[in-house]
Every structure is written in C-alpha cells, then in structure tokens.
Amino acid sequence: MGTVLDSHFLALTALVTVGYQFIFFIITALLKFDKITDFAGSTNFIIIAVLTLVVKGAWNLRQIVLTLFVVIWGIRLGLFLLMRILQWGEDRRFDDYRSNIGKLAVFWILQAVWVWTVSLPVTVVNASDRDPSVQAADGIGWILWLVGLVVEATADQQKLKFKNSPESRGKWCNVGVWSFSRHPNYFGEILLWWGVFIASTPVLKGAEWLVISGPIFLTLLLLFVSGIPLLEESADKKFGNVEEYKHYKRTTGPLIPLPPILYANLPGWFKAVFLFEFPFYKKSPQGERLGWDKESLAKDRDLKKTH
C-alpha cells in the first residue's frame, strides 16, 4: 500500500539500497574484506523486488513473475560470484581501492546507483495499481529474460571450468559460447534486463516510461565503464603479443554471439555501428590497434592453415 508521497516506491527503494550498500561499505573499509561486494549487489536486487511486492500487496501475475525473475537471477549470480571469489581468494579489482577510502566509496556509490536504477522496471510494476491482461510484450520479455539467463549462466560455468583446468593456465577463454563472443556473460546480462523492461511495458504510463533508464544504464555501464573496457584492457596486456589472441579478437565479437567465420568477414563500420566493436577495444600493450589490415588478415589465413 504505497503512500501518496511515494506511490512508486522510489524513495523507499533508494533508502533501502543506500542503507544496505553502506553497511557493506563499512565492512569492506574497516576489515579490508572485499569478497562480498558482488554478493551485496545481487542480493540488493532481491531485497528491492520482494520488498516492493510485499508492501504493495497486490500479487498479480505480472508482479509475481518479474519478482521471481529477479530472485532467480539474484540467487544464481550472487552465489556463483561469492563461491568464485572464495575459491580464487581475492578480488583484483580492489587492488587499488583497499588503501584508498575515496575510491572505495565511489565504487559503493556506483553500485547503489546501479542496483536502484536497473531495478526501476520491477519497482514500478510492483507499485502499480494497473493490471492489464497478459500481452505479447509480456511473452517477448519473458523469453528474452530466459534466453539471457541461460546464456549468462552457461558462460559463467564454462569460464569457471576453463579457469580451473590446469591445461588452461595462461590462456584466454575461447571455448563454448566464448568462441562466439568475447563477453557472452555480459550479453546475457543485458538481454535479460531488457527482457524485464519489455515485460513491464504493458503497465507503464506517462513518466513511468523513464524506467527504460534501467536497462540503458546497465548497457552503457558494461559497454563503456566497468565491464568490457576493463576486461579488454586486462586481456590485451596479457595476450596482446600473441598472434592466436589477435586472431581471436578479429574473428570474435565483443558482445553479440556470432559465428567467427561470419564476424571476421563483416566490414569494420558494420561491427562498430551494430556490434559494438569500438576502437578503444582494439589496443595492444604497445598501444597499436588490433585491427583488420592486410597484414593481420594474412596472418589469420596462416593461422587457419595450421589449425
């Protein structure tokens, strides 16, 4: 039963998110314990979804389904990331943050913004008094969510198995879905949250359509800030001088899964405009572009002959 002043639960979810993330920030800052950062983020999504559903108390089908989607995604991702970091022992993203309280605070603020913003479609649906019958948008959104979840979970498990294999030590992951995309887990993540938004559209009216900022924010974050750019830079530093890795980058897209033989033969402008192959993803450790010049293509042909 939302109040008049917060009928969309925006203030409620903001306060809960800030408070929840602040608790984990204090733990991390005082104890230098950074193994719970991803767990704190994914479980925050669950808290928001369940809280808004219970407070509203309407319990219609659309609310239940979208809340269940968030709970399933949050439990799966939260436990996976927690088990992975406990197994690996440390989160290298925080090597420069542990002794810098300012940088650490910025991270937790960004995480709070991420949780609150991406949760907006579910928050508004759970707060709404409208309950239109199931429409095509619901089905499309549900299918996109399911496909995204399967792709993300498959990519996570395949990479974890690859990393844990002694034969894979010192190599980049290019097996399974990773042979069709350099970051298939992010593709699944983006797809499932756009699915949640699409499934929320039958309820939206007027300014409520601004909840599209949720999937947009997530997409921009992964494409330009804390997702693909950081991992591309890290991989280029490790393998940028390896010809097989350069071949992998030229024949495998950064996000959308495509067969390598198809991707390799697409024009560069098409990749940049439609497939998110931005120039700053193609840098070697020496700052050279890992592009598609004639010399690179000739090396690709030589590699194909030897495999």
Short mmCIF file of C-alpha atoms in Angstrom, two decimals:
data_model
loop_
_atom_site.label_atom_id
_atom_site.label_comp_id
_atom_site.label_asym_id
_atom_site.label_seq_id
_atom_site.Cartn_x
_atom_site.Cartn_y
_atom_site.Cartn_z
CA MET A 1 0.00 0.00 0.00
CA GLY A 2 2.20 2.77 -1.32
CA THR A 3 1.80 6.20 0.18
CA VAL A 4 0.77 9.23 -1.83
CA LEU A 5 4.24 10.76 -1.50
CA ASP A 6 6.00 7.61 -2.64
CA SER A 7 3.40 5.81 -4.71
CA HIS A 8 6.09 4.29 -6.95
CA PHE A 9 8.33 3.21 -4.04
CA LEU A 10 11.21 5.27 -5.46
CA ALA A 11 12.18 6.81 -2.12
CA LEU A 12 11.67 3.55 -0.26
CA THR A 13 13.92 1.57 -2.59
CA ALA A 14 16.52 4.35 -2.63
CA LEU A 15 16.73 4.43 1.17
CA VAL A 16 16.91 0.64 1.42
CA THR A 17 19.58 0.46 -1.27
CA VAL A 18 21.75 3.21 0.21
CA GLY A 19 21.47 1.71 3.68
CA TYR A 20 22.24 -1.83 2.50
CA GLN A 21 25.25 -0.80 0.43
CA PHE A 22 26.52 1.47 3.21
CA ILE A 23 26.62 -1.48 5.61
CA PHE A 24 28.80 -3.47 3.23
CA PHE A 25 30.95 -0.41 2.50
CA ILE A 26 31.72 -0.12 6.22
CA ILE A 27 32.57 -3.82 6.43
CA THR A 28 34.87 -3.55 3.42
CA ALA A 29 36.54 -0.35 4.59
CA LEU A 30 37.17 -1.48 8.18
CA LEU A 31 38.01 -5.12 7.64
CA LYS A 32 39.59 -4.83 4.16
CA PHE A 33 37.26 -7.69 3.19
CA ASP A 34 36.20 -7.33 -0.44
CA LYS A 35 34.83 -10.82 -1.10
CA ILE A 36 31.23 -9.71 -0.51
CA THR A 37 30.95 -6.85 -2.99
CA ASP A 38 29.19 -8.69 -5.83
CA PHE A 39 27.08 -10.63 -3.34
CA ALA A 40 25.95 -7.33 -1.81
CA GLY A 41 24.89 -6.06 -5.21
CA SER A 42 22.92 -9.09 -6.40
CA THR A 43 21.14 -9.64 -3.07
CA ASN A 44 20.14 -5.96 -3.00
CA PHE A 45 18.13 -6.58 -6.18
CA ILE A 46 16.29 -9.41 -4.44
CA ILE A 47 15.50 -7.26 -1.41
CA ILE A 48 14.05 -4.47 -3.54
CA ALA A 49 11.91 -6.79 -5.66
CA VAL A 50 10.50 -8.79 -2.74
CA LEU A 51 10.02 -5.72 -0.54
CA THR A 52 8.02 -3.78 -3.13
CA LEU A 53 5.90 -6.83 -3.91
CA VAL A 54 5.07 -7.41 -0.24
CA VAL A 55 4.49 -3.74 0.64
CA LYS A 56 2.12 -3.24 -2.29
CA GLY A 57 0.33 -6.49 -1.53
CA ALA A 58 -1.41 -6.77 -4.93
CA TRP A 59 0.27 -10.02 -6.01
CA ASN A 60 -0.90 -10.00 -9.62
CA LEU A 61 0.67 -12.35 -12.18
CA ARG A 62 2.98 -9.78 -13.78
CA GLN A 63 4.32 -8.65 -10.41
CA ILE A 64 4.92 -12.21 -9.25
CA VAL A 65 6.66 -13.25 -12.47
CA LEU A 66 9.01 -10.25 -12.63
CA THR A 67 9.81 -10.50 -8.93
CA LEU A 68 10.52 -14.21 -9.35
CA PHE A 69 12.79 -13.41 -12.30
CA VAL A 70 14.84 -11.03 -10.15
CA VAL A 71 15.02 -13.52 -7.27
CA ILE A 72 16.17 -16.36 -9.54
CA TRP A 73 18.75 -14.16 -11.27
CA GLY A 74 19.99 -12.69 -7.98
CA ILE A 75 20.37 -16.01 -6.18
CA ARG A 76 22.13 -17.65 -9.11
CA LEU A 77 24.54 -14.80 -9.77
CA GLY A 78 25.12 -13.92 -6.12
CA LEU A 79 26.02 -17.46 -5.08
CA PHE A 80 28.14 -18.01 -8.19
CA LEU A 81 30.18 -14.85 -7.64
CA LEU A 82 30.53 -15.49 -3.93
CA MET A 83 31.72 -19.07 -4.41
CA ARG A 84 34.09 -17.97 -7.16
CA ILE A 85 35.76 -15.24 -5.14
CA LEU A 86 36.07 -17.50 -2.10
CA GLN A 87 37.74 -20.07 -4.33
CA TRP A 88 40.08 -17.58 -6.03
CA GLY A 89 40.92 -15.83 -2.77
CA GLU A 90 40.82 -12.15 -3.76
CA ASP A 91 39.10 -9.63 -5.98
CA ARG A 92 41.84 -7.96 -8.02
CA ARG A 93 39.53 -5.09 -8.96
CA PHE A 94 40.14 -3.74 -5.46
CA ASP A 95 43.94 -3.82 -5.50
CA ASP A 96 43.99 -0.01 -5.86
CA TYR A 97 40.95 0.56 -3.63
CA ARG A 98 41.82 -1.15 -0.35
CA SER A 99 44.04 1.68 0.86
CA ASN A 100 42.05 4.48 -0.80
CA ILE A 101 38.81 5.20 1.04
CA GLY A 102 37.75 7.71 -1.60
CA LYS A 103 37.95 5.25 -4.50
CA LEU A 104 36.25 2.60 -2.38
CA ALA A 105 33.38 4.97 -1.58
CA VAL A 106 32.93 5.83 -5.27
CA PHE A 107 32.65 2.13 -6.08
CA TRP A 108 29.92 1.57 -3.48
CA ILE A 109 28.04 4.69 -4.57
CA LEU A 110 28.13 3.47 -8.17
CA GLN A 111 26.93 0.05 -7.06
CA ALA A 112 23.99 1.62 -5.20
CA VAL A 113 23.07 3.66 -8.28
CA TRP A 114 23.34 0.52 -10.43
CA VAL A 115 21.03 -1.51 -8.19
CA TRP A 116 18.40 1.21 -7.79
CA THR A 117 18.36 2.24 -11.46
CA VAL A 118 18.32 -1.22 -13.03
CA SER A 119 15.58 -2.29 -10.59
CA LEU A 120 13.25 0.52 -11.72
CA PRO A 121 11.05 -1.54 -14.09
CA VAL A 122 10.29 -4.11 -11.39
CA THR A 123 9.88 -1.42 -8.74
CA VAL A 124 7.30 0.50 -10.79
CA VAL A 125 5.42 -2.63 -11.83
CA ASN A 126 5.18 -3.81 -8.21
CA ALA A 127 3.97 -0.36 -7.14
CA SER A 128 1.35 -0.03 -9.88
CA ASP A 129 -2.40 -0.39 -9.42
CA ARG A 130 -2.79 -1.33 -13.09
CA ASP A 131 -3.07 -4.99 -14.05
CA PRO A 132 -3.76 -5.38 -17.78
CA SER A 133 -4.13 -8.88 -19.17
CA VAL A 134 -1.04 -10.71 -20.42
CA GLN A 135 0.09 -9.26 -23.74
CA ALA A 136 2.65 -10.02 -26.44
CA ALA A 137 5.15 -7.73 -24.71
CA ASP A 138 4.98 -9.94 -21.63
CA GLY A 139 5.78 -13.06 -23.62
CA ILE A 140 8.60 -11.39 -25.52
CA GLY A 141 10.11 -10.04 -22.32
CA TRP A 142 9.85 -13.38 -20.55
CA ILE A 143 11.54 -15.17 -23.46
CA LEU A 144 14.36 -12.61 -23.60
CA TRP A 145 14.88 -12.97 -19.85
CA LEU A 146 15.06 -16.75 -20.10
CA VAL A 147 17.47 -16.72 -23.04
CA GLY A 148 19.64 -14.13 -21.30
CA LEU A 149 19.74 -16.11 -18.07
CA VAL A 150 20.70 -19.33 -19.88
CA VAL A 151 23.45 -17.58 -21.85
CA GLU A 152 24.84 -15.83 -18.77
CA ALA A 153 24.78 -18.95 -16.59
CA THR A 154 26.31 -21.10 -19.34
CA ALA A 155 29.08 -18.57 -19.97
CA ASP A 156 29.87 -18.31 -16.26
CA GLN A 157 30.11 -22.06 -15.79
CA GLN A 158 32.17 -22.61 -18.94
CA LYS A 159 34.67 -19.92 -17.98
CA LEU A 160 34.95 -21.18 -14.41
CA LYS A 161 35.63 -24.71 -15.66
CA PHE A 162 38.17 -23.33 -18.14
CA LYS A 163 39.97 -21.30 -15.47
CA ASN A 164 40.09 -24.26 -13.09
CA SER A 165 41.67 -26.54 -15.69
CA PRO A 166 45.49 -26.85 -15.40
CA GLU A 167 45.71 -27.04 -19.21
CA SER A 168 44.12 -23.59 -19.47
CA ARG A 169 46.63 -21.79 -17.29
CA GLY A 170 48.00 -18.71 -19.02
CA LYS A 171 45.33 -18.79 -21.75
CA TRP A 172 42.21 -16.77 -22.52
CA CYS A 173 38.79 -18.43 -22.52
CA ASN A 174 37.64 -19.22 -26.06
CA VAL A 175 35.56 -22.36 -25.53
CA GLY A 176 31.81 -22.92 -25.78
CA VAL A 177 29.83 -19.69 -26.03
CA TRP A 178 33.12 -17.80 -25.57
CA SER A 179 34.08 -18.87 -29.09
CA PHE A 180 31.15 -16.79 -30.40
CA SER A 181 31.51 -13.74 -28.15
CA ARG A 182 34.35 -12.29 -26.11
CA HIS A 183 31.89 -11.40 -23.32
CA PRO A 184 28.83 -13.67 -23.62
CA ASN A 185 28.03 -13.32 -19.91
CA TYR A 186 27.51 -9.59 -20.40
CA PHE A 187 25.37 -10.25 -23.46
CA GLY A 188 23.14 -12.49 -21.33
CA GLU A 189 23.03 -9.89 -18.55
CA ILE A 190 21.99 -7.10 -20.89
CA LEU A 191 19.44 -9.28 -22.68
CA LEU A 192 17.66 -10.45 -19.54
CA TRP A 193 17.28 -6.94 -18.11
CA TRP A 194 15.93 -5.62 -21.38
CA GLY A 195 13.51 -8.55 -21.18
CA VAL A 196 12.39 -7.40 -17.73
CA PHE A 197 11.81 -3.89 -19.08
CA ILE A 198 9.83 -5.09 -22.10
CA ALA A 199 7.67 -7.25 -19.84
CA SER A 200 6.94 -4.18 -17.72
CA THR A 201 5.71 -2.01 -20.61
CA PRO A 202 2.01 -3.06 -20.52
CA VAL A 203 1.78 -1.34 -17.12
CA LEU A 204 3.70 1.85 -17.92
CA LYS A 205 2.06 5.24 -18.46
CA GLY A 206 3.42 8.74 -18.91
CA ALA A 207 6.61 9.46 -16.96
CA GLU A 208 6.78 5.80 -15.86
CA TRP A 209 8.39 5.08 -19.22
CA LEU A 210 11.53 6.66 -17.78
CA VAL A 211 12.22 3.25 -16.21
CA ILE A 212 13.86 2.46 -19.55
CA SER A 213 16.84 4.21 -17.95
CA GLY A 214 17.41 0.93 -16.07
CA PRO A 215 18.47 -1.28 -18.98
CA ILE A 216 20.06 1.69 -20.75
CA PHE A 217 22.23 2.43 -17.71
CA LEU A 218 23.26 -1.22 -17.44
CA THR A 219 24.12 -1.42 -21.13
CA LEU A 220 26.21 1.76 -21.06
CA LEU A 221 27.93 0.66 -17.85
CA LEU A 222 29.02 -2.66 -19.33
CA LEU A 223 29.96 -1.24 -22.73
CA PHE A 224 31.86 1.84 -21.61
CA VAL A 225 32.75 1.79 -17.91
CA SER A 226 33.18 -1.20 -15.62
CA GLY A 227 32.51 -4.13 -17.90
CA ILE A 228 34.01 -4.78 -21.31
CA PRO A 229 36.64 -1.97 -21.35
CA LEU A 230 38.34 -3.19 -18.17
CA LEU A 231 38.40 -6.83 -19.25
CA GLU A 232 39.57 -5.99 -22.77
CA GLU A 233 42.42 -3.90 -21.35
CA SER A 234 43.41 -6.69 -18.96
CA ALA A 235 43.36 -9.37 -21.67
CA ASP A 236 45.30 -7.18 -24.11
CA LYS A 237 48.04 -6.64 -21.52
CA LYS A 238 48.37 -10.38 -21.00
CA PHE A 239 47.94 -11.69 -24.55
CA GLY A 240 48.26 -8.69 -26.87
CA ASN A 241 51.50 -10.01 -28.38
CA VAL A 242 50.09 -13.49 -29.07
CA GLU A 243 49.03 -13.96 -32.68
CA GLU A 244 46.33 -16.50 -31.80
CA TYR A 245 44.77 -13.99 -29.41
CA LYS A 246 44.84 -11.26 -32.07
CA HIS A 247 43.13 -13.70 -34.41
CA TYR A 248 40.51 -14.41 -31.73
CA LYS A 249 39.78 -10.69 -31.34
CA ARG A 250 39.47 -10.19 -35.09
CA THR A 251 37.08 -13.10 -35.55
CA THR A 252 35.03 -12.88 -32.33
CA GLY A 253 32.72 -10.02 -31.46
CA PRO A 254 32.87 -8.23 -28.10
CA LEU A 255 29.24 -8.83 -27.14
CA ILE A 256 26.67 -10.31 -29.55
CA PRO A 257 27.41 -14.00 -30.27
CA LEU A 258 28.09 -14.70 -33.95
CA PRO A 259 29.94 -17.49 -35.81
CA PRO A 260 33.59 -16.42 -36.19
CA ILE A 261 33.59 -17.02 -39.94
CA LEU A 262 30.69 -14.59 -40.30
CA TYR A 263 32.04 -11.97 -37.92
CA ALA A 264 35.51 -11.96 -39.49
CA ASN A 265 34.12 -11.06 -42.90
CA LEU A 266 31.85 -8.22 -41.82
CA PRO A 267 33.03 -4.67 -42.64
CA GLY A 268 34.59 -2.69 -39.83
CA TRP A 269 31.97 0.08 -39.93
CA PHE A 270 29.18 -2.50 -39.51
CA LYS A 271 30.91 -4.01 -36.49
CA ALA A 272 31.38 -0.60 -34.90
CA VAL A 273 27.81 0.61 -35.51
CA PHE A 274 25.78 -2.55 -34.89
CA LEU A 275 28.04 -4.97 -32.98
CA PHE A 276 29.73 -2.59 -30.50
CA GLU A 277 33.28 -3.21 -31.75
CA PHE A 278 34.56 0.18 -30.61
CA PRO A 279 38.10 1.37 -31.46
CA PHE A 280 39.16 1.53 -27.79
CA TYR A 281 38.56 -2.25 -27.52
CA LYS A 282 41.35 -2.87 -30.04
CA LYS A 283 44.59 -1.83 -28.40
CA SER A 284 47.75 -3.89 -27.97
CA PRO A 285 50.01 -3.43 -24.90
CA GLN A 286 52.14 -1.09 -27.06
CA GLY A 287 49.09 0.99 -27.97
CA GLU A 288 48.79 -0.41 -31.50
CA ARG A 289 45.36 -1.08 -32.92
CA LEU A 290 44.49 -4.74 -33.20
CA GLY A 291 42.72 -4.03 -36.48
CA TRP A 292 41.90 -5.70 -39.74
CA ASP A 293 44.70 -4.56 -42.03
CA LYS A 294 46.06 -6.70 -44.87
CA GLU A 295 48.97 -7.98 -42.78
CA SER A 296 46.62 -9.09 -40.00
CA LEU A 297 44.32 -10.85 -42.42
CA ALA A 298 47.27 -12.65 -44.00
CA LYS A 299 48.32 -13.87 -40.55
CA ASP A 300 44.75 -15.06 -39.97
CA ARG A 301 44.91 -17.18 -43.11
CA ASP A 302 48.20 -18.66 -41.96
CA LEU A 303 46.71 -19.50 -38.57
CA LYS A 304 43.74 -21.23 -40.18
CA LYS A 305 46.11 -23.41 -42.21
CA THR A 306 47.94 -24.53 -39.08
CA HIS A 307 44.78 -25.41 -37.10
#
